[in-house]
mmCIF file of C-alpha atoms and ligand atoms in Angstrom:
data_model
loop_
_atom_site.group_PDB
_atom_site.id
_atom_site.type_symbol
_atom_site.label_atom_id
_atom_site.label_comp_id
_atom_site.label_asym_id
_atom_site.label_seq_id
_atom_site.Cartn_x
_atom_site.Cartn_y
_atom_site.Cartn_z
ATOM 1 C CA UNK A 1 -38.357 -26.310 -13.632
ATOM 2 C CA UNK A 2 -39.047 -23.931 -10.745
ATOM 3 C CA UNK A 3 -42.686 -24.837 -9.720
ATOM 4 C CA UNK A 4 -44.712 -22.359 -6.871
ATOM 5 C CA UNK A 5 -47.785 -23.589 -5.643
ATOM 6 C CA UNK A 6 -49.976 -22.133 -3.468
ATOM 7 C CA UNK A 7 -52.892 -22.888 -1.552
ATOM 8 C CA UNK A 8 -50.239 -26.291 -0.888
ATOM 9 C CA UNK A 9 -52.206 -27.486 2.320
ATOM 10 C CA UNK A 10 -55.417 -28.253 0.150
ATOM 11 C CA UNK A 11 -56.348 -31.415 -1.417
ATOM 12 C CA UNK A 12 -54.761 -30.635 -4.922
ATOM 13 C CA UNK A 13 -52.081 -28.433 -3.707
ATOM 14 C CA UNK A 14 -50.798 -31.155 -1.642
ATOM 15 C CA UNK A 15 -50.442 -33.960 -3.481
ATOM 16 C CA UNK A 16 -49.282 -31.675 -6.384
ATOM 17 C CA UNK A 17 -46.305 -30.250 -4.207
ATOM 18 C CA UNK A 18 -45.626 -33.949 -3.306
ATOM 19 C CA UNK A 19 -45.835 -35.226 -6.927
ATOM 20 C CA UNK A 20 -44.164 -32.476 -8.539
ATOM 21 C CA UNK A 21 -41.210 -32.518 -5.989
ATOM 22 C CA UNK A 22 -39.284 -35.741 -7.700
ATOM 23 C CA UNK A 23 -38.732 -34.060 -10.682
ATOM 24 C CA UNK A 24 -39.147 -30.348 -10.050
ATOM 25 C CA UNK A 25 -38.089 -27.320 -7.428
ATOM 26 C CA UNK A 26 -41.274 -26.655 -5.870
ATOM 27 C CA UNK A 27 -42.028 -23.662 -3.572
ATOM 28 C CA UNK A 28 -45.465 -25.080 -1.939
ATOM 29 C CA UNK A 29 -47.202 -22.154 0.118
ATOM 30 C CA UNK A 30 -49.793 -22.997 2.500
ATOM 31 C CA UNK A 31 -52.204 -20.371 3.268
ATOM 32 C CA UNK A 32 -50.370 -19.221 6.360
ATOM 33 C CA UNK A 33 -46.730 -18.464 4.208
ATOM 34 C CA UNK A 34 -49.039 -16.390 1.372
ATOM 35 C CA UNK A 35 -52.346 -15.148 1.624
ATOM 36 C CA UNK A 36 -53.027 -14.850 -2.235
ATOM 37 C CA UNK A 37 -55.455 -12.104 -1.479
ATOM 38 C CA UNK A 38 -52.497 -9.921 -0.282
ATOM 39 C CA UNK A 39 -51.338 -8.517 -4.046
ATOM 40 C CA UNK A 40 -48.445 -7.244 -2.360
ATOM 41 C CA UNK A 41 -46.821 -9.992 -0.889
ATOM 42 C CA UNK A 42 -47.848 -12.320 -3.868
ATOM 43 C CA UNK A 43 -46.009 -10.011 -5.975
ATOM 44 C CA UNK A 44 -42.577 -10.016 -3.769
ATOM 45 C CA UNK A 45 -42.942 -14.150 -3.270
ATOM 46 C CA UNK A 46 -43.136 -14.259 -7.399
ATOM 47 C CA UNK A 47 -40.575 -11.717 -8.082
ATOM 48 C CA UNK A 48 -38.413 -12.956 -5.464
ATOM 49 C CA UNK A 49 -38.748 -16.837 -6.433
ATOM 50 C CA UNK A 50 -39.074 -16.131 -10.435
ATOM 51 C CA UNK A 51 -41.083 -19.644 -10.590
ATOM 52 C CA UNK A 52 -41.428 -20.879 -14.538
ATOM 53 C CA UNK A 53 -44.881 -22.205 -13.590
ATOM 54 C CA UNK A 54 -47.502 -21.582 -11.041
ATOM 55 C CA UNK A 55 -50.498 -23.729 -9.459
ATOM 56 C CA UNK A 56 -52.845 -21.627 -7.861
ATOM 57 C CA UNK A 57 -54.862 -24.302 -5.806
ATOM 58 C CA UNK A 58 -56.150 -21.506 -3.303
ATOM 59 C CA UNK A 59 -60.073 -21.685 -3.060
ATOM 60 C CA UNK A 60 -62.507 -20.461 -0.777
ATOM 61 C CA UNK A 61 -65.492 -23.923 -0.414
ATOM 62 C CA UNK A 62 -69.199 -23.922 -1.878
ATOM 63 C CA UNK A 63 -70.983 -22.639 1.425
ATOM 64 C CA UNK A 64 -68.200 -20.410 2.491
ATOM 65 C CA UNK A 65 -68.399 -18.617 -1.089
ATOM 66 C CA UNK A 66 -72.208 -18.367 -0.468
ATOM 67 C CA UNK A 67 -71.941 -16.671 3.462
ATOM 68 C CA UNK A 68 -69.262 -14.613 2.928
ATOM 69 C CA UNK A 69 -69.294 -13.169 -0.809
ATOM 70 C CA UNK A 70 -67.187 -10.748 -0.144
ATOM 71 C CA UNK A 71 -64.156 -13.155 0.871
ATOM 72 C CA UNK A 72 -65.205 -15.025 -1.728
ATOM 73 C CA UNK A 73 -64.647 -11.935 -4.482
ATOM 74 C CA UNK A 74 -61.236 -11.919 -2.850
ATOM 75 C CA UNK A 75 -59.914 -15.510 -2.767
ATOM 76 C CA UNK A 76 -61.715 -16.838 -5.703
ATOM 77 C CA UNK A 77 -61.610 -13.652 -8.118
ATOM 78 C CA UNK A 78 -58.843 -11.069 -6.767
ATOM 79 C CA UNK A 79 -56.298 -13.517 -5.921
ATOM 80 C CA UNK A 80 -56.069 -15.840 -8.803
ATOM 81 C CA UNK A 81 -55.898 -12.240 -10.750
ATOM 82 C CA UNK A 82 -52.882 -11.299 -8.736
ATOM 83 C CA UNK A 83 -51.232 -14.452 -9.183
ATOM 84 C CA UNK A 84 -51.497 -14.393 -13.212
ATOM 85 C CA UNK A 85 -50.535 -10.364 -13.357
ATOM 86 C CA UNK A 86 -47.652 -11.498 -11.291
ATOM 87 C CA UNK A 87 -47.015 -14.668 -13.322
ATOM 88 C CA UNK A 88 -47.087 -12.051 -16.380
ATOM 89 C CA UNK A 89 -44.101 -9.939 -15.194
ATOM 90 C CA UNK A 90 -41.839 -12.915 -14.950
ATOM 91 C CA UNK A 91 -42.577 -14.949 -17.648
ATOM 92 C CA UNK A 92 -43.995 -17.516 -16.165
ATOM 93 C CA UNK A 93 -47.051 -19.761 -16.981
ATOM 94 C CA UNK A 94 -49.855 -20.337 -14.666
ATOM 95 C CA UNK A 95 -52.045 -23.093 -13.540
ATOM 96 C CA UNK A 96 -55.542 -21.786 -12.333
ATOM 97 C CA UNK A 97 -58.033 -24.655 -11.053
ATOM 98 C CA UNK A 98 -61.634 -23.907 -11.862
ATOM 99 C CA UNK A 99 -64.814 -26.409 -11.401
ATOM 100 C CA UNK A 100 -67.794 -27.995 -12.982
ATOM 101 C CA UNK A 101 -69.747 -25.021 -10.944
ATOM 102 C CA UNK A 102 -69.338 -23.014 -14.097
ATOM 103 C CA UNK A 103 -72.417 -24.430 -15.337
ATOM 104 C CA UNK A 104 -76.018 -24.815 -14.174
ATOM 105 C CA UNK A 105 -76.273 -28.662 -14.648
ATOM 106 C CA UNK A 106 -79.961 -28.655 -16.440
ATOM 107 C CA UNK A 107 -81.482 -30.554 -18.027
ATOM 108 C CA UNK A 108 -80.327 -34.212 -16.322
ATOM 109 C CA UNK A 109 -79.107 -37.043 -19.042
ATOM 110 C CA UNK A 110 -77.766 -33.916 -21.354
ATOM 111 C CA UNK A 111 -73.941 -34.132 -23.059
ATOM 112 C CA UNK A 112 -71.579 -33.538 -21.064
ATOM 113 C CA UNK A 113 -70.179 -29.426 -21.011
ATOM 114 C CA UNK A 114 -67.650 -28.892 -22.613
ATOM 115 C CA UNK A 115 -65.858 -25.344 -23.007
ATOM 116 C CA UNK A 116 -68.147 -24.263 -25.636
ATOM 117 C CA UNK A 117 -71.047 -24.510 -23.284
ATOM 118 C CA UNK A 118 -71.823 -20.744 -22.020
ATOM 119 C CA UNK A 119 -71.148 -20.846 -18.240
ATOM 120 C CA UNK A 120 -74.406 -20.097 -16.008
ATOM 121 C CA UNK A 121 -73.676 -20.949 -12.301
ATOM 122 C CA UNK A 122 -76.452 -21.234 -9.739
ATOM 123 C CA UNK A 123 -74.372 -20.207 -6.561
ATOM 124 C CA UNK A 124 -71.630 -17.638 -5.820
ATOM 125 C CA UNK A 125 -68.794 -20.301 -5.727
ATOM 126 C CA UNK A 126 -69.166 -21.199 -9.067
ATOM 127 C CA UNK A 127 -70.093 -17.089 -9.991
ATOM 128 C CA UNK A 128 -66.692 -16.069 -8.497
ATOM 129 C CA UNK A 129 -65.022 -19.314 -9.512
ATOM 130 C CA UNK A 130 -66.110 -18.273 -13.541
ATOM 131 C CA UNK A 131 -64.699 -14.722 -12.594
ATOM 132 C CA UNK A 132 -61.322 -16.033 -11.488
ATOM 133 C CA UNK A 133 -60.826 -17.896 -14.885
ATOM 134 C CA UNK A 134 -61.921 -14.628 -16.875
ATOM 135 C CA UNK A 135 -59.258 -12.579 -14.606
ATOM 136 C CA UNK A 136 -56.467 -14.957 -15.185
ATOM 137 C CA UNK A 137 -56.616 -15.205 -18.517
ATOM 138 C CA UNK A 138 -56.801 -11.434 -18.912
ATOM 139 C CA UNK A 139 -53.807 -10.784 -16.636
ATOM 140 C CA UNK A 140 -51.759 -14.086 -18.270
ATOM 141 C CA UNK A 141 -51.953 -15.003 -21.607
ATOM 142 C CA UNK A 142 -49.827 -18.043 -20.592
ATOM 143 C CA UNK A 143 -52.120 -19.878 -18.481
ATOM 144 C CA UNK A 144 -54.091 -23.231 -18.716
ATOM 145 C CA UNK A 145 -57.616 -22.802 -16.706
ATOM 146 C CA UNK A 146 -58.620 -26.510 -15.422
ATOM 147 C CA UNK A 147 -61.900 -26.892 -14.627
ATOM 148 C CA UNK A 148 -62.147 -30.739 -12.903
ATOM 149 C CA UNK A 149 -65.041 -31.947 -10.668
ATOM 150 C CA UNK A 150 -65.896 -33.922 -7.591
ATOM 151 C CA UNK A 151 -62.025 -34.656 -6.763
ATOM 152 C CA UNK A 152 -60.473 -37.198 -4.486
ATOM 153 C CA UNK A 153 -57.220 -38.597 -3.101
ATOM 154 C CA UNK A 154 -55.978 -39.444 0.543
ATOM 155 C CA UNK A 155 -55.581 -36.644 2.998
ATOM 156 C CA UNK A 156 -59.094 -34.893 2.666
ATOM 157 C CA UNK A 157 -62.147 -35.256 4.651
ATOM 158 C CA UNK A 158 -64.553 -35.457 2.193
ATOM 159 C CA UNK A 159 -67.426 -38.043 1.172
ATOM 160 C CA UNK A 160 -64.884 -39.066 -2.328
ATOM 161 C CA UNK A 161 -61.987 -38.968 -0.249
ATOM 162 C CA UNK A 162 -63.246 -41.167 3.184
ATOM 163 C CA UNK A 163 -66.338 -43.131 2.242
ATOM 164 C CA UNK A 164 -63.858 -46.150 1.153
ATOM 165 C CA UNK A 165 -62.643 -46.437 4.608
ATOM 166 C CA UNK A 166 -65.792 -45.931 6.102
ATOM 167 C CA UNK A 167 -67.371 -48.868 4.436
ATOM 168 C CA UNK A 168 -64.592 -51.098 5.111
ATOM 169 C CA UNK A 169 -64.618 -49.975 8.648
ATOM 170 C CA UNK A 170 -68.118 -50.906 8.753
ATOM 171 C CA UNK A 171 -69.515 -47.614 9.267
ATOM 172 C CA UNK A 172 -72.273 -45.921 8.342
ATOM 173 C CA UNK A 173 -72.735 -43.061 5.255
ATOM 174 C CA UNK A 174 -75.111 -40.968 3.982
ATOM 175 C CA UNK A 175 -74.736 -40.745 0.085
ATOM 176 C CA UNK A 176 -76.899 -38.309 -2.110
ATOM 177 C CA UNK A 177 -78.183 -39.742 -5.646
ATOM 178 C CA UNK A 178 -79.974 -36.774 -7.337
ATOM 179 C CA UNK A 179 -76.690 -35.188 -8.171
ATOM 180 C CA UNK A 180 -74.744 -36.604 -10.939
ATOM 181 C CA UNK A 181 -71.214 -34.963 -12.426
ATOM 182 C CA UNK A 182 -67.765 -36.615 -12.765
ATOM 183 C CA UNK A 183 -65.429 -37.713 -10.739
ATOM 184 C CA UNK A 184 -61.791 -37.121 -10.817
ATOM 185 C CA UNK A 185 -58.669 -39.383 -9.057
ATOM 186 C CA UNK A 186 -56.549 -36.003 -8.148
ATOM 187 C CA UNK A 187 -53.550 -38.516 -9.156
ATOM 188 C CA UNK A 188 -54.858 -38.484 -12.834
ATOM 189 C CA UNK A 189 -55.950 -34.886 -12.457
ATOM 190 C CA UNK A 190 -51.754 -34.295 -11.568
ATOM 191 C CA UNK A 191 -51.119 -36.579 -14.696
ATOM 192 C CA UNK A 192 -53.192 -34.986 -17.280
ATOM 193 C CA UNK A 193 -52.465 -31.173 -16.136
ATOM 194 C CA UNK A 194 -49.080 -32.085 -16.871
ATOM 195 C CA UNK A 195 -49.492 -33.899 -20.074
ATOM 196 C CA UNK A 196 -51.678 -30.372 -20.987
ATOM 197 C CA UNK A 197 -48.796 -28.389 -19.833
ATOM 198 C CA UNK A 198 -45.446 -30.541 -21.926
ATOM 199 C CA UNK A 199 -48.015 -28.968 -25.394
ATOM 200 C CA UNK A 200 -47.810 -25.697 -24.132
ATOM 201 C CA UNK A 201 -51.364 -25.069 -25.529
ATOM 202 C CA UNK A 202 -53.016 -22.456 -23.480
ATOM 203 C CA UNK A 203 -56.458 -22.557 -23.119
ATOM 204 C CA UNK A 204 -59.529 -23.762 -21.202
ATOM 205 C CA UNK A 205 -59.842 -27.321 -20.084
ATOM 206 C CA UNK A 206 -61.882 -30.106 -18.526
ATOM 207 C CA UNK A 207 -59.803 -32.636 -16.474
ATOM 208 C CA UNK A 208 -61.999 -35.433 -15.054
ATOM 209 C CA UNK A 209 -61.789 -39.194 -15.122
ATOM 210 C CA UNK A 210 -64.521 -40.704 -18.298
ATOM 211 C CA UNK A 211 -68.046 -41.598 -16.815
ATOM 212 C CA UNK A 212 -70.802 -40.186 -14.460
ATOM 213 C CA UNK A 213 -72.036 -41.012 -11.108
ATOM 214 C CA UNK A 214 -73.981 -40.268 -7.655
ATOM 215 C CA UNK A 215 -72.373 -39.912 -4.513
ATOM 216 C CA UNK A 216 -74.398 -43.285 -4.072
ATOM 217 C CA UNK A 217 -73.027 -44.977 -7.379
ATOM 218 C CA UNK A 218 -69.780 -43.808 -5.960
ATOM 219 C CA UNK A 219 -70.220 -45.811 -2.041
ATOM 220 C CA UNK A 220 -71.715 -48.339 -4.169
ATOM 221 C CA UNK A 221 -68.750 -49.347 -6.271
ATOM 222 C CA UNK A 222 -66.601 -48.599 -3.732
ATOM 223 C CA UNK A 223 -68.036 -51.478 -1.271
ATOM 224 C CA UNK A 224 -67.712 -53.596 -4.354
ATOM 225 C CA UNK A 225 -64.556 -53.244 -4.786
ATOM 226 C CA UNK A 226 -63.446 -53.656 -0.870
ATOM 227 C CA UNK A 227 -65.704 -57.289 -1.812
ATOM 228 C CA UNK A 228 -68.731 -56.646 0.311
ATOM 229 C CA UNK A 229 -71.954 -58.145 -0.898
ATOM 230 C CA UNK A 230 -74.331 -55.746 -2.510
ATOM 231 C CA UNK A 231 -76.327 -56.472 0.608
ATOM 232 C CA UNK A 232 -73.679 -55.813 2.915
ATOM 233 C CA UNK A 233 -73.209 -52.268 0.932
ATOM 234 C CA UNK A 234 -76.776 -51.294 1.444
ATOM 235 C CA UNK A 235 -77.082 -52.002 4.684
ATOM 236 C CA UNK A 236 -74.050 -49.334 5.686
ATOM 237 C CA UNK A 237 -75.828 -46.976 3.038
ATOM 238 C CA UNK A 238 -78.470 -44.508 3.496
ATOM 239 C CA UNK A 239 -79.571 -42.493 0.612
ATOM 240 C CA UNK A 240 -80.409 -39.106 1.185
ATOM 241 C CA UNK A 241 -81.184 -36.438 -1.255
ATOM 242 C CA UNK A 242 -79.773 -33.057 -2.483
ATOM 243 C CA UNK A 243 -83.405 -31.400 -2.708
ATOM 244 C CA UNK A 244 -83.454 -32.286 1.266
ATOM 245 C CA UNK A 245 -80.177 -31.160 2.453
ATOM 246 C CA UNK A 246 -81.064 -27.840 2.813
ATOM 247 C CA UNK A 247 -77.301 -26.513 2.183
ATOM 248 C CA UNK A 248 -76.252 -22.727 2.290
ATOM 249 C CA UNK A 249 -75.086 -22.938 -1.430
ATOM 250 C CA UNK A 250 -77.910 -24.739 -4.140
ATOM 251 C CA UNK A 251 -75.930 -26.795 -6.241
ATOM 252 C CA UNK A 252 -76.233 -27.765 -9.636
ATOM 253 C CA UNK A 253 -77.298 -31.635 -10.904
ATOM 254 C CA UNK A 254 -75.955 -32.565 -13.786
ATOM 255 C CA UNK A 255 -71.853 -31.843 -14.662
ATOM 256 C CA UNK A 256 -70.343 -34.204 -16.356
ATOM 257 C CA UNK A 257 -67.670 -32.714 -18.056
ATOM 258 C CA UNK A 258 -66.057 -33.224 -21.953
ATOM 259 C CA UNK A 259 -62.106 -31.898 -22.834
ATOM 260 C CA UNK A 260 -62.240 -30.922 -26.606
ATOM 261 C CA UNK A 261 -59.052 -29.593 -26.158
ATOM 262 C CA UNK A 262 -57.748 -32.469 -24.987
ATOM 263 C CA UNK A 263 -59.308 -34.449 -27.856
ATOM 264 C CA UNK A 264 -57.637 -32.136 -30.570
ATOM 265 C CA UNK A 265 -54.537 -32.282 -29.011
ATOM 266 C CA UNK A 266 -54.622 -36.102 -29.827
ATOM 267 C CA UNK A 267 -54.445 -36.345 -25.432
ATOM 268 C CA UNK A 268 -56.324 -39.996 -24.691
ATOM 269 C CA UNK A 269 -59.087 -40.230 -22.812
ATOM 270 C CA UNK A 270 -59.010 -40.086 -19.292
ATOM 271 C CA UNK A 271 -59.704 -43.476 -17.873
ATOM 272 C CA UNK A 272 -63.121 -44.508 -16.294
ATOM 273 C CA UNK A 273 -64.280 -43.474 -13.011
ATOM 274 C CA UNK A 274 -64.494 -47.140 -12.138
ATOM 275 C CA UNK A 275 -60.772 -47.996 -13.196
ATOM 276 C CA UNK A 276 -59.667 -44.809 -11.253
ATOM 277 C CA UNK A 277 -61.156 -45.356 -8.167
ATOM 278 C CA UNK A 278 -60.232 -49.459 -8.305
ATOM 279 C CA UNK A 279 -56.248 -47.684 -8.200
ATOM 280 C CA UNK A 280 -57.406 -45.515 -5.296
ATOM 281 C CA UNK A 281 -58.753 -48.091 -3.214
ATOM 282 C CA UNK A 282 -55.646 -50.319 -3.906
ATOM 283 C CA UNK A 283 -53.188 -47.599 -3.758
ATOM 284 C CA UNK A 284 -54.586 -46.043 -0.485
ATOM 285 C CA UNK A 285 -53.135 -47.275 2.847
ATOM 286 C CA UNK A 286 -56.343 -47.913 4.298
ATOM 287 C CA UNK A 287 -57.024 -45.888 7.737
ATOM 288 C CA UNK A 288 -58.776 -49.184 9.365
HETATM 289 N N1 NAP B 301 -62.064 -30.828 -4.490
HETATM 290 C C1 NAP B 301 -62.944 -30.845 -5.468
HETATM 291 O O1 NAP B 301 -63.849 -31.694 -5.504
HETATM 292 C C2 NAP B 301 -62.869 -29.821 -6.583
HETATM 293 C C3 NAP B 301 -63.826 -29.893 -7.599
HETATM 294 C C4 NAP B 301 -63.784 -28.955 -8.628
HETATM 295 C C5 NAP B 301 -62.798 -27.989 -8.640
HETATM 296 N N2 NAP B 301 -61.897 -27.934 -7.644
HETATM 297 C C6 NAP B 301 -60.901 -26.846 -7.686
HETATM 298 O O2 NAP B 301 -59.618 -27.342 -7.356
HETATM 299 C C7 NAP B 301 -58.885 -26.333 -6.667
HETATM 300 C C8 NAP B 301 -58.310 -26.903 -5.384
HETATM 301 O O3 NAP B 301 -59.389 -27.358 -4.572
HETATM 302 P P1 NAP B 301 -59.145 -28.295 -3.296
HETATM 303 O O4 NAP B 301 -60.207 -29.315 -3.294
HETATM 304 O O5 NAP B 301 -57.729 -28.711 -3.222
HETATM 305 O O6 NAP B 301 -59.458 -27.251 -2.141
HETATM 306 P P2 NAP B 301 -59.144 -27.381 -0.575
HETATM 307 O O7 NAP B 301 -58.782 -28.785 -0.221
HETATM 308 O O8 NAP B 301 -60.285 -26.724 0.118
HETATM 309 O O9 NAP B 301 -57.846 -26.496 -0.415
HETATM 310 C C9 NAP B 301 -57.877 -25.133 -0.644
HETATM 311 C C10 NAP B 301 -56.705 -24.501 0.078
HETATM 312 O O10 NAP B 301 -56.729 -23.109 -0.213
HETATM 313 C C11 NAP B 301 -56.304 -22.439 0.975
HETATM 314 N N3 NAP B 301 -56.719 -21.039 0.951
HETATM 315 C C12 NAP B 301 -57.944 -20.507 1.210
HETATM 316 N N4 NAP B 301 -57.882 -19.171 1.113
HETATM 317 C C13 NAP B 301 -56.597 -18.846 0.785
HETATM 318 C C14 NAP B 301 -55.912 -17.633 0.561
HETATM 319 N N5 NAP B 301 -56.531 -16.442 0.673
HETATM 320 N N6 NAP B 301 -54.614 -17.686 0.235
HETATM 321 C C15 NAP B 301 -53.946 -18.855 0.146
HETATM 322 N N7 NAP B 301 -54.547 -20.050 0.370
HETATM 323 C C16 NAP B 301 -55.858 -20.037 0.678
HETATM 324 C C17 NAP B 301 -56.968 -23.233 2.079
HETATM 325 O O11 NAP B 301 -56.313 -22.976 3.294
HETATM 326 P P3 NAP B 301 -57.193 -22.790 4.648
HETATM 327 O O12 NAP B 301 -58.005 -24.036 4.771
HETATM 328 O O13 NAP B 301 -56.147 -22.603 5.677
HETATM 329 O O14 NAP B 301 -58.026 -21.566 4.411
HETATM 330 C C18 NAP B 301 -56.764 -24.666 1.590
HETATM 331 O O15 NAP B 301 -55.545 -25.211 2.060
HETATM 332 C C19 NAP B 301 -59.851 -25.163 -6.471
HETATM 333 O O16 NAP B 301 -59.635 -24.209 -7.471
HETATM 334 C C20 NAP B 301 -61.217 -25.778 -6.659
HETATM 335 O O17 NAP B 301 -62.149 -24.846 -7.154
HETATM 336 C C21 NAP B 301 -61.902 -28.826 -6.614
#
């Protein structure tokens, strides 16, 4: 299958280009080979390539999305449109990543969403990110919207991605624990998309490994799985707190996330947040 991917220099577009490139002809476009804001020259690259499937893992970041709204409108909403109206005159299917952002995340300790829950985002990522997955799906019919969550995997410098090294490194992090949402191995995120994909069943969808955690739950298990001592973990951890961060974009508290599409499709559940990041920290040449 002829696979394009853009956004390929990100954390999911690059190790889906790598992944997908055993068993597939991938076209992975950084930012710098297509600007997916540019409806012109997304339509050539798709007409040109005639891809069967297409990732769009092209996002502008929580804060960014908050300062510059207007970039945002473009990246997050116009973009991911272009993509799918392009997808549309060639036949092909498309991928669009979406987030747990959709939804406000009140009140703590509720179900987890699930794509019945009406979206209500508190900050313009997750407004424009809601807005992308409403214009893909009316310029493709073909196209599977993932929403996923706090995602990790080697290559990123992120608080998921690093905080393993960090604590076997013996250095110091700062982990929040008044958000909670789930957390997602981008390896299983890969697995799963493409387990949704082989049905063909279009639709909206919630790819995240089972469970819920803090950031601090997360630094927490991860020093017990390098074999520190509870005490040596807390001593290389300082809490901190969401309400005190004072970040550009609010974000919400509570996102765990439920796929009942995956569960009528007979998919099994995604394994626990625990299991996945035990395979991380094994699987990840540490950085020490
Ligand atoms: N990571 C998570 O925790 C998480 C959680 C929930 C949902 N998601 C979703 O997963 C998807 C992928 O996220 P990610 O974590 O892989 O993001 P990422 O690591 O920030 O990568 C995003 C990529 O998009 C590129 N990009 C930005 N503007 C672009 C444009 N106009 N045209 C083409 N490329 C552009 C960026 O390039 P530059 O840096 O050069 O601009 C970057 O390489 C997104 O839809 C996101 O909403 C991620």
């Amino acid at each position: 299958m002829k696979i394009l991917v853009t956004g390929a220099a990100g954390l999911v577009g690059s190790h889906l280009a790598r992944r997908l490139a055993g068993e597939h002809e991938v076209v992975a476009l950084t930012h710098d080979q297509l600007d997916i804001t540019d409806r012109a020259a997304v339509g050539r690259y798709v007409l040109r390539e005639k891809p069967a499937l297409i990732f769009n893992c092209a996002v502008l970041q929580v804060d960014d999305s908050e300062q510059q709204p207007t970039k945002a409108q473009a990246v997050n909403v116009d973009g991911p449109s272009f993509l799918a109206e392009a997808a549309n005159q060639v036949g092909a299917e498309i991928v669009h990543f979406s987030t747990q952002y959709a939804f406000a995340g009140e009140p703590l300790h509720r179900p987890p969403f699930t794509f019945e829950d009406e979206p209500r985002p508190v900050n313009n990522y997750g407004r424009t990110k809601v807005a992308g997955e409403a214009a893909v799906r009316a310029a493709c019919a073909r196209s599977y919207i993932i929403r996923t969550s706090w995602v990790y995997g080697s290559g990123k410098n992120s608080f998921l991605c690093t905080v393993h090294d960090d604590l076997n490194a013996g250095r110091k992090v700062r982990a929040i624990d008044d958000i909670w949402s789930s957390t997602t191995y981008v390896d299983d995120l890969i697995d799963r998309v493409m387990a949704i994909h082989a049905t063909g069943r279009h639709g909206i969808y919630h790819v995240v490994n089972q469970g819920v955690c803090t950031y601090h739950e997360f630094a927490l298990e991860a020093g017990r799985l390098l074999g520190l001592t509870r005490v040596q973990t807390d001593a290389l951890i300082e809490i901190t707190h969401e309400r005190d961060m004072k970040r550009v974009a609010p974000r919400p508290r509570y996102t765990p996330l439920r796929c009942l599409l995956s569960e009528q499709l007979g998919l099994p559940a995604m394994r626990d947040w625990r299991a996945a990041l035990a395979a991380f920290v094994k699987d990840r040449p540490s950085s020490v």
